[in-house]
Coordinates of C-alpha atoms in Angstrom, one line a residue:
Chain C
M1 CA -145.0 82.9 88.4
F2 CA -147.7 84.0 90.7
E3 CA -147.1 87.2 92.4
V4 CA -148.3 87.8 96.1
R5 CA -147.5 90.7 97.9
S6 CA -149.7 90.8 101.1
R7 CA -148.7 88.7 104.0
R8 CA -152.4 87.4 103.9
N9 CA -152.1 86.3 100.5
K10 CA -148.7 84.6 100.9
I11 CA -150.2 82.4 103.9
L12 CA -153.2 81.7 101.6
L13 CA -150.8 80.4 98.8
Q14 CA -148.9 78.2 101.1
L15 CA -152.0 76.8 102.2
V16 CA -153.6 76.0 99.1
A17 CA -150.2 74.2 98.2
T18 CA -150.3 72.2 101.3
A19 CA -153.9 71.3 100.8
F20 CA -152.9 70.0 97.4
V21 CA -149.8 68.3 98.2
L22 CA -151.1 66.2 101.5
P23 CA -153.2 63.7 99.2
Y24 CA -149.8 62.8 97.8
L25 CA -148.5 61.9 101.0
F26 CA -151.5 60.2 102.2
P27 CA -150.8 56.6 100.7
L28 CA -147.4 56.8 102.1
I29 CA -148.4 57.4 105.6
V30 CA -151.2 54.7 105.3
M31 CA -148.5 52.3 103.9
V32 CA -145.9 53.2 106.8
S33 CA -148.7 53.3 109.5
G34 CA -150.4 50.2 108.3
S35 CA -147.0 48.1 108.4
L36 CA -146.5 49.1 112.2
A37 CA -150.0 48.4 113.3
G38 CA -150.3 45.4 115.5
H39 CA -147.1 44.0 116.5
G40 CA -145.0 47.3 115.6
W41 CA -141.5 46.8 114.5
K42 CA -141.9 42.8 114.8
N43 CA -143.7 43.0 111.3
Y44 CA -140.7 43.9 109.9
A45 CA -138.6 41.4 111.9
D46 CA -141.0 38.6 110.4
V47 CA -140.6 39.9 106.9
I48 CA -136.8 39.9 106.9
Q49 CA -136.9 36.4 108.6
V50 CA -138.7 34.6 105.8
P51 CA -136.0 32.8 104.0
G52 CA -135.1 34.3 100.7
F53 CA -136.5 37.4 101.1
F54 CA -133.2 39.5 100.1
R55 CA -133.1 37.0 97.2
F56 CA -136.1 39.0 95.5
F57 CA -133.6 42.1 95.7
L58 CA -130.8 40.4 94.2
N59 CA -133.1 39.1 91.5
S60 CA -134.2 42.4 90.8
A61 CA -130.9 43.9 90.8
I62 CA -129.4 41.4 88.4
I63 CA -132.2 41.9 85.9
A64 CA -131.9 45.7 86.1
A65 CA -128.2 45.6 85.7
G66 CA -128.5 43.1 82.8
V67 CA -131.0 45.4 81.2
I68 CA -129.0 48.5 81.9
V69 CA -125.7 46.8 80.4
L70 CA -127.6 45.5 77.3
V71 CA -129.5 48.9 76.6
Y72 CA -126.2 50.9 77.1
G73 CA -124.2 49.0 75.0
V74 CA -126.5 48.7 71.8
T75 CA -128.1 52.2 72.3
M76 CA -124.4 53.9 72.2
L77 CA -123.4 51.9 69.3
A78 CA -126.6 52.4 67.4
A79 CA -127.0 56.2 68.2
Y80 CA -123.4 56.7 67.1
G81 CA -124.2 54.9 63.7
F82 CA -127.5 56.6 63.1
A83 CA -126.2 60.2 63.9
K84 CA -122.7 60.2 62.3
L85 CA -122.1 57.4 60.0
H86 CA -123.1 56.7 56.6
I87 CA -126.1 54.2 56.3
R88 CA -128.0 53.6 53.2
G89 CA -131.7 53.6 53.9
R90 CA -130.9 55.0 57.4
E91 CA -134.4 56.6 58.1
V92 CA -136.3 53.4 56.9
Y93 CA -134.2 51.7 59.9
F94 CA -134.8 54.4 62.1
W95 CA -138.8 54.3 61.7
M96 CA -138.6 50.7 62.0
L97 CA -137.2 51.2 65.7
L98 CA -139.4 53.9 66.6
A99 CA -142.4 52.2 65.6
C100 CA -141.6 49.8 68.7
L101 CA -142.2 52.7 70.9
T102 CA -146.0 52.2 71.0
L103 CA -145.9 48.4 71.6
P104 CA -147.9 47.4 74.6
E105 CA -145.7 44.8 76.4
V106 CA -148.7 42.4 76.9
V107 CA -148.5 41.7 73.1
L108 CA -145.2 40.0 73.8
L109 CA -146.4 37.4 76.1
T110 CA -147.7 34.5 74.0
P111 CA -144.7 34.4 71.5
L112 CA -142.0 35.0 74.2
F113 CA -143.9 32.3 76.4
T114 CA -143.7 29.3 73.8
T115 CA -140.4 30.6 72.1
T116 CA -138.4 30.8 75.5
Q117 CA -139.9 27.5 76.5
Q118 CA -138.7 26.1 73.3
V119 CA -135.2 27.4 73.5
G120 CA -134.8 26.6 77.0
L121 CA -134.8 30.4 78.3
Y122 CA -137.9 30.1 80.2
D123 CA -137.9 31.0 84.0
T124 CA -134.1 32.2 83.3
Y125 CA -132.8 35.8 84.0
W126 CA -132.9 36.3 80.1
S127 CA -136.5 35.7 79.8
V128 CA -136.9 38.8 81.5
I129 CA -133.9 40.8 80.6
L130 CA -134.2 40.2 76.6
P131 CA -137.9 41.7 76.2
L132 CA -137.3 44.5 78.7
A133 CA -134.3 45.6 76.9
A134 CA -136.0 45.3 73.8
L135 CA -138.6 47.6 74.8
Q136 CA -136.5 50.1 76.1
V137 CA -133.8 50.3 73.4
P138 CA -136.0 52.4 70.7
F139 CA -136.5 55.4 73.0
A140 CA -133.2 55.4 74.5
V141 CA -131.5 55.4 70.9
L142 CA -133.9 58.2 70.0
L143 CA -132.8 60.5 72.7
T144 CA -129.0 59.4 72.3
R145 CA -129.0 59.9 68.6
N146 CA -130.4 63.6 68.9
F147 CA -127.7 64.3 71.5
I148 CA -124.7 62.8 69.3
K149 CA -126.1 64.9 66.2
G150 CA -125.6 67.9 68.3
L151 CA -122.0 67.4 68.6
P152 CA -120.0 69.2 65.9
D153 CA -119.4 67.0 62.7
E154 CA -116.1 69.0 62.6
M155 CA -114.8 67.4 65.8
F156 CA -115.4 63.7 64.2
E157 CA -113.7 65.1 60.9
A158 CA -110.8 66.1 62.7
A159 CA -110.5 63.0 64.3
R160 CA -110.6 61.0 61.2
V161 CA -108.0 63.4 59.9
D162 CA -105.7 62.7 62.5
G163 CA -105.9 59.0 61.7
A164 CA -108.7 57.8 64.2
N165 CA -111.2 55.2 62.8
S166 CA -114.5 55.2 63.6
M167 CA -113.9 52.9 66.5
R168 CA -111.7 55.1 67.8
G169 CA -114.2 58.1 67.3
F170 CA -116.6 56.1 69.3
L171 CA -114.4 55.3 72.2
Y172 CA -112.6 58.7 72.7
L173 CA -115.2 61.0 71.6
V174 CA -118.7 59.5 71.9
I175 CA -118.4 57.7 75.0
P176 CA -117.0 60.6 77.0
L177 CA -119.1 63.2 75.5
T178 CA -122.5 61.6 76.0
K179 CA -122.4 61.1 79.9
P180 CA -125.3 63.4 80.3
I181 CA -127.8 61.7 78.1
A182 CA -126.4 58.3 79.3
A183 CA -127.3 59.3 83.0
A184 CA -130.7 60.0 81.8
V185 CA -131.0 56.6 79.9
L186 CA -129.4 54.9 82.8
I187 CA -132.1 56.1 85.1
F188 CA -135.3 55.5 83.0
T189 CA -134.0 52.1 82.1
L190 CA -133.2 51.2 86.1
I191 CA -136.9 52.3 86.8
G192 CA -138.5 50.6 84.0
A193 CA -136.7 47.4 84.9
W194 CA -136.8 47.5 88.5
N195 CA -140.6 48.3 88.7
N196 CA -141.7 45.9 85.9
Y197 CA -144.3 43.5 87.0
L198 CA -145.8 41.7 84.0
M199 CA -142.5 40.2 82.6
P200 CA -141.4 38.5 85.8
L201 CA -145.0 37.6 86.5
V202 CA -145.3 35.5 83.2
F203 CA -141.7 34.3 82.5
L204 CA -140.3 33.9 86.3
Q205 CA -142.1 30.8 87.7
S206 CA -139.6 29.3 90.2
Q207 CA -139.8 31.0 94.0
E208 CA -135.8 31.9 93.7
M209 CA -136.0 33.8 90.5
Q210 CA -138.7 36.1 91.2
T211 CA -138.3 40.1 91.5
I212 CA -139.4 42.6 94.3
T213 CA -142.5 43.3 92.2
L214 CA -143.8 40.0 93.0
V215 CA -143.2 40.3 96.9
P216 CA -146.7 41.5 97.8
Q217 CA -148.2 38.4 96.2
F218 CA -145.7 36.2 97.6
F219 CA -146.4 37.5 100.9
I220 CA -150.1 37.2 100.6
G221 CA -149.4 33.7 100.4
Q222 CA -146.9 33.7 103.0
F223 CA -149.0 35.4 105.7
S224 CA -152.3 34.4 104.6
N225 CA -153.5 38.0 104.3
D226 CA -151.9 39.5 107.1
Q227 CA -152.1 42.9 106.1
T228 CA -149.6 44.6 108.4
R229 CA -146.7 42.3 107.6
I230 CA -147.7 42.6 103.7
L231 CA -147.3 46.5 104.0
A232 CA -144.1 45.9 106.0
A233 CA -142.8 43.9 103.0
A234 CA -144.0 46.7 100.7
V235 CA -142.1 49.5 102.7
L236 CA -138.8 47.4 102.7
T237 CA -139.1 46.9 98.9
A238 CA -139.8 50.5 98.6
I239 CA -137.0 52.1 100.4
P240 CA -134.3 51.5 98.0
E241 CA -136.2 53.3 95.4
V242 CA -137.0 56.3 97.7
I243 CA -133.7 56.4 99.0
A244 CA -131.9 56.2 95.5
Y245 CA -134.1 59.0 94.4
L246 CA -133.5 61.4 97.5
C247 CA -129.5 60.8 96.8
L248 CA -130.1 61.6 93.2
Q249 CA -133.1 64.0 92.8
G250 CA -132.0 65.9 89.9
L251 CA -130.9 62.8 87.8
F252 CA -134.0 61.0 88.5
E253 CA -136.2 64.0 87.5
R254 CA -134.3 64.5 84.4
G255 CA -133.8 61.1 83.6
L256 CA -137.7 60.3 83.9
S257 CA -138.6 63.4 82.2
A258 CA -136.4 62.3 79.2
G259 CA -138.0 59.0 79.4
A260 CA -141.6 60.5 79.1
I261 CA -141.3 62.7 76.3
K262 CA -142.1 60.4 73.2
Chain I
M1 CA -140.3 65.5 68.9
T2 CA -139.8 62.7 66.5
E3 CA -141.1 64.9 63.6
T4 CA -138.8 67.6 64.2
M5 CA -135.9 65.2 64.4
A6 CA -136.8 63.8 60.9
R7 CA -137.0 67.3 59.7
K8 CA -133.4 68.2 60.9
G9 CA -132.6 64.6 59.4
D10 CA -133.5 66.0 56.1
T11 CA -131.9 69.3 56.2
S12 CA -128.6 68.2 57.2
K13 CA -128.7 65.8 54.1
Q14 CA -129.5 68.5 51.8
A15 CA -126.7 70.8 53.6
A16 CA -124.2 68.1 53.1
G17 CA -125.1 67.6 49.4
G18 CA -125.2 71.3 48.6
R19 CA -122.5 72.9 50.7
M20 CA -119.4 70.7 49.9
P21 CA -119.1 67.2 48.0
R22 CA -117.9 65.3 50.8
P23 CA -116.6 62.0 49.8
R24 CA -118.4 59.1 51.1
R25 CA -115.4 57.0 52.0
L26 CA -114.9 59.5 54.8
Q27 CA -118.2 58.4 56.5
A28 CA -117.6 54.9 57.4
P29 CA -120.2 52.5 56.9
G30 CA -122.7 52.6 59.6
L31 CA -124.8 49.3 59.4
P32 CA -122.6 47.1 61.9
W33 CA -122.8 49.7 64.4
I34 CA -126.9 49.9 64.4
L35 CA -127.0 46.0 63.9
P36 CA -127.3 44.9 67.4
A37 CA -129.9 47.3 68.3
L38 CA -131.7 46.2 65.2
I39 CA -131.3 42.7 66.1
L40 CA -132.5 43.0 69.8
S41 CA -135.2 45.5 69.4
V42 CA -136.7 45.3 65.9
G43 CA -135.8 41.6 65.6
L44 CA -137.4 40.5 69.0
I45 CA -140.5 42.8 68.5
Y46 CA -141.1 42.1 65.0
Y47 CA -140.6 38.5 65.5
C48 CA -143.2 38.8 68.2
I49 CA -146.0 40.7 66.3
L50 CA -145.6 38.3 63.1
Y51 CA -145.9 35.4 65.5
T52 CA -149.0 36.8 67.3
V53 CA -150.4 37.6 63.9
D54 CA -150.1 33.8 63.0
I55 CA -151.7 32.7 66.3
S56 CA -154.4 35.0 66.0
T57 CA -155.8 33.1 63.1
L58 CA -155.7 29.8 65.1
N59 CA -158.3 28.3 67.5
W60 CA -155.5 27.3 70.2
D61 CA -155.1 26.8 74.0
G62 CA -151.3 27.3 74.1
A63 CA -150.7 23.5 74.4
S64 CA -152.4 21.3 71.6
P65 CA -149.7 20.6 69.1
D66 CA -152.3 20.5 66.1
P67 CA -154.4 23.9 66.6
E68 CA -157.3 24.6 64.2
S69 CA -157.1 27.3 61.9
V70 CA -160.0 29.4 62.0
G71 CA -158.9 32.5 59.6
L72 CA -160.3 35.5 60.8
A73 CA -163.0 34.4 62.9
N74 CA -161.2 35.6 66.0
Y75 CA -161.3 39.2 64.8
A76 CA -165.0 38.9 63.9
R77 CA -165.7 37.7 67.6
I78 CA -163.8 40.8 68.8
G79 CA -166.5 43.0 67.3
R80 CA -169.2 41.3 69.1
D81 CA -167.4 41.1 72.4
P82 CA -169.1 43.3 75.0
V83 CA -166.3 42.8 77.2
F84 CA -164.0 44.2 74.7
W85 CA -166.0 47.2 74.2
K86 CA -166.4 47.8 77.8
A87 CA -162.4 47.7 78.0
V88 CA -162.2 50.3 75.2
T89 CA -164.7 52.3 77.0
H90 CA -162.7 52.4 80.2
T91 CA -159.6 53.1 78.2
V92 CA -161.2 56.3 76.9
I93 CA -162.8 57.5 80.0
F94 CA -159.4 56.5 81.9
F95 CA -157.2 58.6 79.3
V96 CA -159.7 61.7 79.4
V97 CA -159.7 62.0 82.9
T98 CA -156.5 61.4 84.1
F99 CA -154.8 63.5 81.3
S100 CA -157.1 66.4 82.1
V101 CA -156.6 65.8 85.8
Q102 CA -153.0 65.6 85.7
T103 CA -152.7 68.5 83.4
V104 CA -154.6 70.9 85.8
L105 CA -152.6 69.5 88.9
G106 CA -149.3 69.5 87.3
V107 CA -149.8 73.0 85.7
L108 CA -150.8 74.1 89.5
F109 CA -147.8 72.6 91.2
A110 CA -145.4 74.0 88.8
V111 CA -146.9 77.3 89.1
L112 CA -147.1 77.1 92.8
M113 CA -143.4 75.9 92.9
H114 CA -142.3 78.8 91.0
S115 CA -144.0 81.1 93.3
K116 CA -141.6 81.4 96.1
I117 CA -143.5 79.4 98.5
K118 CA -141.9 77.9 101.4
L119 CA -140.8 74.1 101.7
A120 CA -141.1 74.0 97.9
I121 CA -138.3 71.2 97.6
V122 CA -140.1 69.1 100.2
Y123 CA -143.4 69.2 98.4
K124 CA -141.6 68.3 95.1
V125 CA -140.2 65.3 96.6
I126 CA -143.5 64.3 98.1
V127 CA -145.1 64.7 94.7
F128 CA -142.7 63.1 92.8
V129 CA -141.9 60.0 95.0
P130 CA -144.7 58.1 93.5
V131 CA -143.3 58.3 90.2
V132 CA -140.4 56.2 91.3
L133 CA -142.3 53.5 93.1
A134 CA -143.6 50.4 91.5
P135 CA -147.4 50.3 91.2
A136 CA -147.2 46.6 91.8
I137 CA -145.7 47.5 95.4
M138 CA -148.2 50.1 96.0
A139 CA -151.1 47.8 95.2
P140 CA -151.7 46.4 98.6
V141 CA -151.6 49.9 100.2
F142 CA -154.6 51.0 97.8
R143 CA -156.4 47.9 98.5
Q144 CA -156.5 48.5 101.9
M145 CA -156.8 52.2 101.9
Y146 CA -159.9 52.2 99.6
A147 CA -161.7 49.1 101.2
A148 CA -164.9 49.7 103.1
D149 CA -163.2 50.0 106.5
G150 CA -159.9 51.5 104.8
Q151 CA -158.3 54.8 105.7
F152 CA -160.1 56.8 102.9
N153 CA -163.3 56.4 104.5
W154 CA -162.0 57.1 107.9
V155 CA -160.7 60.4 106.3
L156 CA -164.1 61.3 104.7
E157 CA -165.7 60.6 108.2
H158 CA -163.5 62.8 110.1
I159 CA -163.8 65.7 108.0
G160 CA -167.5 65.7 108.0
L161 CA -168.2 63.7 104.6
G162 CA -169.1 60.3 106.4
F163 CA -172.1 60.0 104.0
L164 CA -169.8 59.6 101.3
A165 CA -168.3 56.6 102.7
Q166 CA -168.6 53.3 100.7
P167 CA -166.6 50.2 99.6
W168 CA -164.8 52.1 96.7
I169 CA -163.2 49.0 95.2
G170 CA -165.8 46.5 96.0
Q171 CA -168.5 47.9 93.7
D172 CA -168.8 48.6 89.9
S173 CA -170.0 52.2 90.1
T174 CA -166.8 53.4 91.8
A175 CA -163.8 50.8 91.1
L176 CA -162.6 52.6 87.8
A177 CA -162.7 55.9 89.8
V178 CA -160.0 54.5 92.1
I179 CA -158.0 53.1 89.4
M180 CA -157.8 56.4 88.0
A181 CA -157.2 58.0 91.3
I182 CA -154.2 55.9 91.9
T183 CA -152.8 56.5 88.2
I184 CA -153.2 60.3 88.9
W185 CA -151.4 59.9 92.1
Q186 CA -148.5 58.2 90.5
W187 CA -148.0 60.3 87.6
T188 CA -148.6 63.8 88.4
G189 CA -145.2 64.2 89.8
L190 CA -143.9 63.6 86.1
T191 CA -146.5 65.9 84.7
F192 CA -145.4 68.5 87.3
V193 CA -141.6 68.1 86.8
L194 CA -142.0 68.7 83.0
Y195 CA -144.0 71.8 83.2
H196 CA -141.8 73.1 85.7
A197 CA -139.1 72.9 83.4
A198 CA -141.1 74.0 80.5
M199 CA -142.1 77.3 82.8
S200 CA -138.6 77.9 83.6
Q201 CA -137.9 78.7 79.8
I202 CA -140.6 81.5 79.8
D203 CA -139.3 84.7 79.4
Q204 CA -139.5 86.8 82.4
S205 CA -139.6 89.9 80.8
M206 CA -142.7 88.9 79.1
L207 CA -144.5 88.2 82.3
E208 CA -143.3 91.5 84.0
A209 CA -144.7 93.3 81.1
A210 CA -148.1 91.5 81.4
R211 CA -148.1 92.6 84.9
I212 CA -147.3 96.1 84.1
D213 CA -150.2 96.3 81.5
G214 CA -152.3 95.2 84.6
A215 CA -152.6 91.6 84.0
G216 CA -153.6 89.6 87.3
N217 CA -152.4 86.2 88.3
I218 CA -155.1 84.0 86.7
R219 CA -154.8 86.1 83.5
T220 CA -151.0 85.7 83.2
L221 CA -151.7 81.8 83.6
V222 CA -154.3 81.7 80.9
S223 CA -152.8 84.2 78.3
I224 CA -149.1 83.6 78.8
I225 CA -148.1 80.5 80.9
W226 CA -150.5 78.1 79.4
P227 CA -149.9 78.8 75.8
S228 CA -146.3 78.7 76.3
V229 CA -146.0 75.0 77.5
R230 CA -148.1 73.9 74.7
G231 CA -145.3 71.6 73.3
T232 CA -145.2 69.8 76.8
T233 CA -149.2 69.4 76.8
V234 CA -148.9 67.7 73.4
A235 CA -146.2 65.2 74.6
L236 CA -147.8 64.4 77.5
A237 CA -150.9 63.8 75.7
I238 CA -149.3 61.2 73.3
L239 CA -147.7 59.6 76.5
G240 CA -150.9 59.5 78.3
A241 CA -152.9 58.0 75.4
I242 CA -150.2 55.2 74.8
G243 CA -150.1 54.5 78.6
A244 CA -153.8 54.4 78.9
L245 CA -153.6 51.5 76.1
K246 CA -151.0 50.0 77.8
T247 CA -152.5 49.8 81.4
F248 CA -152.3 46.7 83.1
D249 CA -150.5 46.6 86.6
V250 CA -153.0 49.0 88.6
P251 CA -156.3 47.3 87.5
W252 CA -155.0 43.9 87.6
L253 CA -153.3 44.3 91.2
V254 CA -155.9 46.4 92.9
T255 CA -159.2 45.1 91.7
V256 CA -158.3 42.3 89.3
A257 CA -160.2 44.1 86.6
G258 CA -163.5 43.6 88.5
P259 CA -166.0 43.5 89.8
N260 CA -168.1 42.6 86.8
N261 CA -165.2 44.0 84.4
A262 CA -165.8 47.4 86.0
T263 CA -161.9 48.0 85.7
Q264 CA -161.2 45.9 82.7
F265 CA -158.6 47.1 80.2
L266 CA -157.3 45.8 77.0
G267 CA -154.0 44.8 78.7
T268 CA -155.9 43.1 81.6
Y269 CA -158.4 41.6 79.4
I270 CA -155.6 39.9 76.9
Y271 CA -153.9 38.6 80.1
Q272 CA -156.9 36.9 81.4
M273 CA -157.8 35.7 77.8
T274 CA -154.1 34.2 77.3
I275 CA -152.9 33.2 80.6
Q276 CA -155.9 32.4 82.7
L277 CA -158.4 31.0 80.1
A278 CA -155.9 29.6 77.7
H279 CA -157.8 31.4 74.7
V280 CA -154.5 32.0 73.3
G281 CA -155.7 32.4 69.6
Y282 CA -158.3 35.1 70.8
G283 CA -155.9 36.5 73.0
A284 CA -153.5 37.2 70.2
A285 CA -156.3 38.7 68.0
L286 CA -156.9 41.1 70.7
S287 CA -153.2 41.9 71.0
I288 CA -153.1 42.9 67.5
I289 CA -156.1 45.0 67.7
L290 CA -154.4 46.7 70.7
L291 CA -151.1 47.3 68.9
L292 CA -153.2 48.9 65.8
L293 CA -155.0 50.9 68.3
A294 CA -151.6 52.3 69.6
L295 CA -150.2 52.7 66.6
T296 CA -153.1 54.7 65.1
M297 CA -153.2 56.9 68.3
A298 CA -149.5 57.8 68.1
I299 CA -150.0 58.9 64.4
I300 CA -153.1 60.8 65.0
L301 CA -151.8 62.7 68.0
Q302 CA -148.4 63.3 66.3
L303 CA -150.3 64.9 63.4
V304 CA -152.4 67.1 65.6
G305 CA -149.3 68.2 67.3
R306 CA -147.8 69.0 64.2
E307 CA -150.7 70.9 62.8
K308 CA -151.0 73.1 65.9
K309 CA -147.4 73.9 65.8
G310 CA -147.7 74.8 62.2
L311 CA -150.6 77.4 63.1
R312 CA -148.8 79.3 65.6

């Protein structure tokens, strides 16, 4: 975009870029160096030895997996229905779904709190999986429906002429052809579920149910505000996300960008 | 985006009607297919909204079996509640500042990374990593960094700005700025990636023509690049506005909405009212107002975006 010819200007541009990028690196440096302050690597050992530390990861993984499976399943079915099948009053249903996009999750707290307690789902994985999936589905459907709409009608008609019912059309056309968009849906659902803080905070009371986003406050209690170990715990909880991103850079950027445009 | 889709839907319907009278039977009924999504999403969310509307007319602590109905009194109380108005003001400031700064930085990074600089991939990773990290996990880092004896003041002292050092999160006047800085740190990566993608779509020959006509770097940026990415800007504005209304994690975990409500947002206020103070009825009324604000915002920005597109 910017054209710089002279050597001096090239160096200048590089310096400007570096100066703007450094502040983004700074909190990460603070986090890592802070976690090594005092006892050095022993901070990490202390954190890992806390009983139940890996339980947080397991819980987050279970919840994220549950949300992903649920979102993927209902999204694929609905997107296919909205894009290629006949539904009377289709746009009405669709706008009802889209209106959910604006919903701030804090609105769900009281009703879900009362209801989950009544039906015995409080403090179970479902009390977090269901609302998180409900909040992710509208956008996932919007994206996937647009994608499926772009697939040629003739293909589906040809399949029908050859005797395939809509179920077969779904299994043999929609599922394989939507892989690119499914990857995007998967990534933003994963990040949304893995990073969510409010739902586990309110709906998961017992220690052995809690997720990684509740780790900092757990360790504030555990180590009575010993900052170095709290930061060591933060680094350990951040590592899986950073590694996942570094391995799947393009997918993460596409997925989160897709998840961003509403 | 949504509105172009709706339009597409209309035309395809017309085309189907006009071109060839396709027998309906061929299109299998789709209702069973969309039903699971409707039950999960629409069912759960609308149920919660209606439930909240119901609670919002009660004077309820969340536990008593027989709450007193107070009609619209909770809503009347919102209008007179100074903390509510504080939270609204913070939301507006928060949106305007974070959106403007992120847009400037996002465009800047996108242009720089398109300009053949060295180490572009490393820079991109550094700016994007915050998007992936949970605010809840980063909160302790920021609490320490912006504390009176934190690393931010340390840096200020070492670059000769020591006179600026202050307890950033401990005082009313700067706490909101910290919350905004953290949010900008977190989301610039996304803004940047979106602009980066949008800029790849710009016709290179147009840029070359501008250069031959003598346009410099700044002129090209203002007159060609910036107008070409307007769609992205509108989308980010909608996202930012709704995001501002949903703000919860960062002010709650870094400053606990304080000091003196200096970082109070609607999300944190509803949480305090409902969970901590057990004013569940009032919290529900606040929730409904928040929901209406978010819906109104989405509709207004959608219309503004559409108008701009129509003019071009």
